CSV table of N, CA and C in Angstrom, one decimal:
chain,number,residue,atom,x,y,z
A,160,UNK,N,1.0,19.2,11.7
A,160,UNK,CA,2.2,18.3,11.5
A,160,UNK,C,2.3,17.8,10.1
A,161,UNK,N,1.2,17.5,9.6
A,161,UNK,CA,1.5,17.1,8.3
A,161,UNK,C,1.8,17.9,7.3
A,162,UNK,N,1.9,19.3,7.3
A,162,UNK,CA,2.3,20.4,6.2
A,162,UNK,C,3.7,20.2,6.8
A,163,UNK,N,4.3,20.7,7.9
A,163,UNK,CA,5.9,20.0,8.2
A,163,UNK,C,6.1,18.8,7.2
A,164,UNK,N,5.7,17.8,7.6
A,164,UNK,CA,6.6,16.6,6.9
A,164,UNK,C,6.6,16.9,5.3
A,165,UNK,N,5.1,17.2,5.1
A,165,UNK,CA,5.6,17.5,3.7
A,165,UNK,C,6.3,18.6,3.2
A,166,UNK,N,6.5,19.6,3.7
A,166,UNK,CA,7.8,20.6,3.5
A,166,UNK,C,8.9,19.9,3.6
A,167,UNK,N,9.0,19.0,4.5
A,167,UNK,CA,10.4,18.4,4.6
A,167,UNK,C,10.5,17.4,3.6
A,168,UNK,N,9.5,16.5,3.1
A,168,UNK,CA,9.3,15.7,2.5
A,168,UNK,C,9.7,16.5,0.7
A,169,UNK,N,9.2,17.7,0.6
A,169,UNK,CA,9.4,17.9,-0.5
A,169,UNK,C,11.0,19.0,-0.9
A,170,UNK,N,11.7,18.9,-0.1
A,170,UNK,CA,13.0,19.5,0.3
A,170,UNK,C,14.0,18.6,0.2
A,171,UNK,N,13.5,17.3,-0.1
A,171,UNK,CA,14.6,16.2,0.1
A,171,UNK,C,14.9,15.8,1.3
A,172,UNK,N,14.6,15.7,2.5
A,172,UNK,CA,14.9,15.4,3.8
A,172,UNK,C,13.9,14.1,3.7
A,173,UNK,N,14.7,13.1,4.4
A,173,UNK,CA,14.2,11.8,4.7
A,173,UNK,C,13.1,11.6,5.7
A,174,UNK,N,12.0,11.5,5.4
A,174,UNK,CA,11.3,11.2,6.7
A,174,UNK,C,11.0,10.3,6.7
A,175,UNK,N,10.8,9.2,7.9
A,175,UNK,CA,9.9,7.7,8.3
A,175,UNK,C,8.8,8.2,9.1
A,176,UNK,N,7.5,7.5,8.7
A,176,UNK,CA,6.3,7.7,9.5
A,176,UNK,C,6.0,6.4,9.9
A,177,UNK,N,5.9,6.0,11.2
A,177,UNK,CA,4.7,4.7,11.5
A,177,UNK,C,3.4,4.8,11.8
A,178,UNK,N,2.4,4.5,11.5
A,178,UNK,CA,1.3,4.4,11.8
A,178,UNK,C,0.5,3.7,10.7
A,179,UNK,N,-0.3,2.9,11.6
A,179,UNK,CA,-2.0,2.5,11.7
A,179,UNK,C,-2.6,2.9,10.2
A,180,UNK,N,-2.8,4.3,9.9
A,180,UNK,CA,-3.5,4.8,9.4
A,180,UNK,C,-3.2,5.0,7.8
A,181,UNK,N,-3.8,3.7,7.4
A,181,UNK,CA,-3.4,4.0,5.4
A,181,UNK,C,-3.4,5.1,4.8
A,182,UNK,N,-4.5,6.5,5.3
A,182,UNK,CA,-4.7,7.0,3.9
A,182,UNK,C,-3.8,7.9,4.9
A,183,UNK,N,-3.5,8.5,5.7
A,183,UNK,CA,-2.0,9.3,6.2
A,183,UNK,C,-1.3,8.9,5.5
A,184,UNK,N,-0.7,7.5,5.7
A,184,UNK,CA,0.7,6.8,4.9
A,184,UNK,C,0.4,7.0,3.3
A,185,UNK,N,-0.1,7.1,2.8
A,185,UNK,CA,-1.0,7.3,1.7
A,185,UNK,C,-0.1,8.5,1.0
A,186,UNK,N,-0.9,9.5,1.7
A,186,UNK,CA,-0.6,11.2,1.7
A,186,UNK,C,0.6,11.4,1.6
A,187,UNK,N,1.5,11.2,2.7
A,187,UNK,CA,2.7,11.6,3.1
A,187,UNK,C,3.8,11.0,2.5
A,188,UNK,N,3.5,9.6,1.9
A,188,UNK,CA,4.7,8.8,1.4
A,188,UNK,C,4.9,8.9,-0.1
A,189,UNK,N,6.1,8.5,-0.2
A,189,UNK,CA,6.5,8.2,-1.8
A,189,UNK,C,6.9,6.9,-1.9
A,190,UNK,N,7.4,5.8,-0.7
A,190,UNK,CA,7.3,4.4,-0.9
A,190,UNK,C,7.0,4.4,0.6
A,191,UNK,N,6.5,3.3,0.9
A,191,UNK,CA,5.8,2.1,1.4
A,191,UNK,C,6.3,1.4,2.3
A,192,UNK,N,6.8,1.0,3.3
A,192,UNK,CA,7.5,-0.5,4.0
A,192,UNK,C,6.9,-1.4,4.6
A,193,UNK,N,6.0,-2.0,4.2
A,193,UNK,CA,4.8,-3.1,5.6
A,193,UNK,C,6.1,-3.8,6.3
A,194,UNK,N,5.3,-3.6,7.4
A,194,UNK,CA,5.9,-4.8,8.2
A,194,UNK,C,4.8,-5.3,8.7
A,195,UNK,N,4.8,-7.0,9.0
A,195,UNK,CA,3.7,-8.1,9.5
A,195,UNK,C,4.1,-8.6,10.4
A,196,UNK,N,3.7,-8.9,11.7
A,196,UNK,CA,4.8,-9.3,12.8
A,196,UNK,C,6.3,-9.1,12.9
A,197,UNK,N,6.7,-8.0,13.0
A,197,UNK,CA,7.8,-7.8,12.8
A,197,UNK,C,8.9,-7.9,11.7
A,198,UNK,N,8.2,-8.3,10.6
A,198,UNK,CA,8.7,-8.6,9.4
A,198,UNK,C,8.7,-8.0,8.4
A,199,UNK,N,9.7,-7.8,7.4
A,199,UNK,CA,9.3,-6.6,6.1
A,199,UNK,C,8.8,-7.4,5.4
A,200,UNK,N,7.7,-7.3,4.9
A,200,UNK,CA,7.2,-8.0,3.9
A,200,UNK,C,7.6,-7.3,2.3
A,201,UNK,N,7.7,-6.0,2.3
A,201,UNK,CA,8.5,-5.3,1.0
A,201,UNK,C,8.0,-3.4,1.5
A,202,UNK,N,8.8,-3.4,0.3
A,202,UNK,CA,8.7,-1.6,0.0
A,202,UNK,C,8.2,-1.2,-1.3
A,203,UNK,N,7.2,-0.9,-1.3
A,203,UNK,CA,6.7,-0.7,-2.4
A,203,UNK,C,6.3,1.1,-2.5
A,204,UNK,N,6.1,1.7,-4.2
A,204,UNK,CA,5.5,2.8,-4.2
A,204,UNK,C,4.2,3.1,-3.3
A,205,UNK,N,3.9,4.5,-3.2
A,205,UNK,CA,2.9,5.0,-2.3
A,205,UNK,C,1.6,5.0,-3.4
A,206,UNK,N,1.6,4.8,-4.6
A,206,UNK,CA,0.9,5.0,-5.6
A,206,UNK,C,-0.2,3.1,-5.3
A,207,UNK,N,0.8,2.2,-4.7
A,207,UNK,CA,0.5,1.2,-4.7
A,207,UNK,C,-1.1,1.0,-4.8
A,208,UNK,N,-2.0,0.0,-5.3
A,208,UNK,CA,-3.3,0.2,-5.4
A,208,UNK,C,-3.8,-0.5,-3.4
A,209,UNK,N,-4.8,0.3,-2.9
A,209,UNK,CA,-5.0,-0.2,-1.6
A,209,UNK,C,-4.9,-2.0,-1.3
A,210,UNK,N,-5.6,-2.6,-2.4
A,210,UNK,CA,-5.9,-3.8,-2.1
A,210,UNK,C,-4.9,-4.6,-2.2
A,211,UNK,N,-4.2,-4.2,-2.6
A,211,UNK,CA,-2.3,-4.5,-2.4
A,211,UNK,C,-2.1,-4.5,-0.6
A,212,UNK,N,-2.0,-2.8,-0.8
A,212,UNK,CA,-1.1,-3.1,0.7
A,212,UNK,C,-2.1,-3.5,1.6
A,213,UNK,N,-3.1,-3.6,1.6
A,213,UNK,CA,-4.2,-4.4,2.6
A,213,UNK,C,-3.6,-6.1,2.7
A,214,UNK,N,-3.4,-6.3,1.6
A,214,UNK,CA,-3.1,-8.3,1.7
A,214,UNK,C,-2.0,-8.0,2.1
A,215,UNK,N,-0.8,-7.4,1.7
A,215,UNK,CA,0.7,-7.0,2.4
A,215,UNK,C,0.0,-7.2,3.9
A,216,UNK,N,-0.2,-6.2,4.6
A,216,UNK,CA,-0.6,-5.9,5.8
A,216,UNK,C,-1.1,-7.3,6.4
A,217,UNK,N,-1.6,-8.2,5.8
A,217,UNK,CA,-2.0,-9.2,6.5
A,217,UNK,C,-1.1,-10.2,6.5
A,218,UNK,N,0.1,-9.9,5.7
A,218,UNK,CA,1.4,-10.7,5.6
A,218,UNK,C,1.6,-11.9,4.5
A,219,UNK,N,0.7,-11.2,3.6
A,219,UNK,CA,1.1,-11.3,1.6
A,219,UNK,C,2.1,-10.9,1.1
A,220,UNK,N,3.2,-11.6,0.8
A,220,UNK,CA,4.0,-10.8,-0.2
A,220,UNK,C,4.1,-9.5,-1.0
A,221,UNK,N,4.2,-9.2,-1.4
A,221,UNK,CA,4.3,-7.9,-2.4
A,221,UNK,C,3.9,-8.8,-3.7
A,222,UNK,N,4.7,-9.3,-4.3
A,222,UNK,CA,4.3,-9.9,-5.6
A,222,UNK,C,3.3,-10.7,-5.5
A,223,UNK,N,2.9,-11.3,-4.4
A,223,UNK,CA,1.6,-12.8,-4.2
A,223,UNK,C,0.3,-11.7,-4.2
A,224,UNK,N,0.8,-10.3,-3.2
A,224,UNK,CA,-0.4,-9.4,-3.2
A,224,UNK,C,-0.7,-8.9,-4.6
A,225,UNK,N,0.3,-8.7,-5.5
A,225,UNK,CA,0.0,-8.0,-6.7
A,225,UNK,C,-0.7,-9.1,-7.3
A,226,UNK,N,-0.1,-10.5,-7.8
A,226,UNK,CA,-0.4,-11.5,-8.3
A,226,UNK,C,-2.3,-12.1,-8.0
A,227,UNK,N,-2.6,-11.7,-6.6
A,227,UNK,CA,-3.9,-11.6,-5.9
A,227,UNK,C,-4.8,-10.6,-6.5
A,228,UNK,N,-4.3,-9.4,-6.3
A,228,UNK,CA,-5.1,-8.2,-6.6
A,228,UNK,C,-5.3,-8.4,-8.3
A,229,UNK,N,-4.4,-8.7,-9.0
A,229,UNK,CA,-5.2,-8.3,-10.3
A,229,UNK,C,-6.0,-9.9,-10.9
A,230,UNK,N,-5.7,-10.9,-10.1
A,230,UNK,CA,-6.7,-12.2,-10.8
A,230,UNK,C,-7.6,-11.5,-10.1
A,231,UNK,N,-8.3,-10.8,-8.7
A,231,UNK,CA,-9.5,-10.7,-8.6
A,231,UNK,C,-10.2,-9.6,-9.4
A,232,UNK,N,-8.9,-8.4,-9.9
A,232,UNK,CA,-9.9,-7.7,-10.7
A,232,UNK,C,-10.4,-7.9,-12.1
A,233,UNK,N,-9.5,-8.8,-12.5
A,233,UNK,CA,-9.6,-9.7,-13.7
A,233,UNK,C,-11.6,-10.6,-13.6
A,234,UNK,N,-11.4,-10.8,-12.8
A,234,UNK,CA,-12.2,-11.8,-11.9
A,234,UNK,C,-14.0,-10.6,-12.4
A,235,UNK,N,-13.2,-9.7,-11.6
A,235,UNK,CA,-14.4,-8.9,-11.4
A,235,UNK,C,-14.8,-8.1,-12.4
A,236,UNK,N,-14.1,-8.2,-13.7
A,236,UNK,CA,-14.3,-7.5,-15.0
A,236,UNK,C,-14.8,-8.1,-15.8
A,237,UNK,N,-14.1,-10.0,-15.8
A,237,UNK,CA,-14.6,-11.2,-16.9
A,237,UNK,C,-16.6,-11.0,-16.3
A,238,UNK,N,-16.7,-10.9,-15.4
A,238,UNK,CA,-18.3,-11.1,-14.8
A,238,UNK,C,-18.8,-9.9,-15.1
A,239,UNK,N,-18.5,-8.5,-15.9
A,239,UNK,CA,-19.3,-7.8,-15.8
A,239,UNK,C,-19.5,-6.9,-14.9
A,240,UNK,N,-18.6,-7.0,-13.7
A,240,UNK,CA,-18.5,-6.0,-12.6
A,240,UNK,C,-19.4,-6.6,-11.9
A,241,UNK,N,-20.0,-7.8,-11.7
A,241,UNK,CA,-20.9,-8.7,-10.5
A,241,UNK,C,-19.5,-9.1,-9.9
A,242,UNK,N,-20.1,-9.3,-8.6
A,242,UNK,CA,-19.5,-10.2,-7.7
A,242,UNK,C,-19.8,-11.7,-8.1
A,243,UNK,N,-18.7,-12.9,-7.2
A,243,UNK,CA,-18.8,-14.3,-7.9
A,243,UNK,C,-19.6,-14.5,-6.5
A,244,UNK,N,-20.6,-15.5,-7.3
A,244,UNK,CA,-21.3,-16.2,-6.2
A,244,UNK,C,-21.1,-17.3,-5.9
């Protein structure tokens, strides 16, 4: 199934996939759409960094997730690559 979509995917035909499974949606996509209880929370690139769409998924913003992900990598660079205790 997934050599299909990506034939179709790379032919210009529109495909939507739902599922569960990040690194499928990962693979197959070129943008993104979370939805969190029913809600779009945004559309972002498939390039997105995981820890993005993970807070998305839990019904983070797009920008509050981006804004999140890089103070903690900030976080985790200022320390030398230790975790904060």
């Amino acid at each position: 199934m997934h050599k299909r979509v990506i034939a179709e995917r790379d032919h210009g035909t529109p495909v939507m996939i739902v599922s569960t499974e990040l690194d499928e949606v990962v693979e197959l996509a070129d943008r993104i759409a979370v939805l969190y209880r029913g809600k779009l929370i945004g559309i972002v690139p498939a390039n997105t960094p995981r820890d993005v769409l993970g807070l998305m998924m839990a019904g983070v913003s797009a920008e509050e997730a981006q804004q999140q992900a890089t103070e903690t990598s900030d976080a985790h660079h200022a320390n030398g690559g230790e975790a904060d205790v």
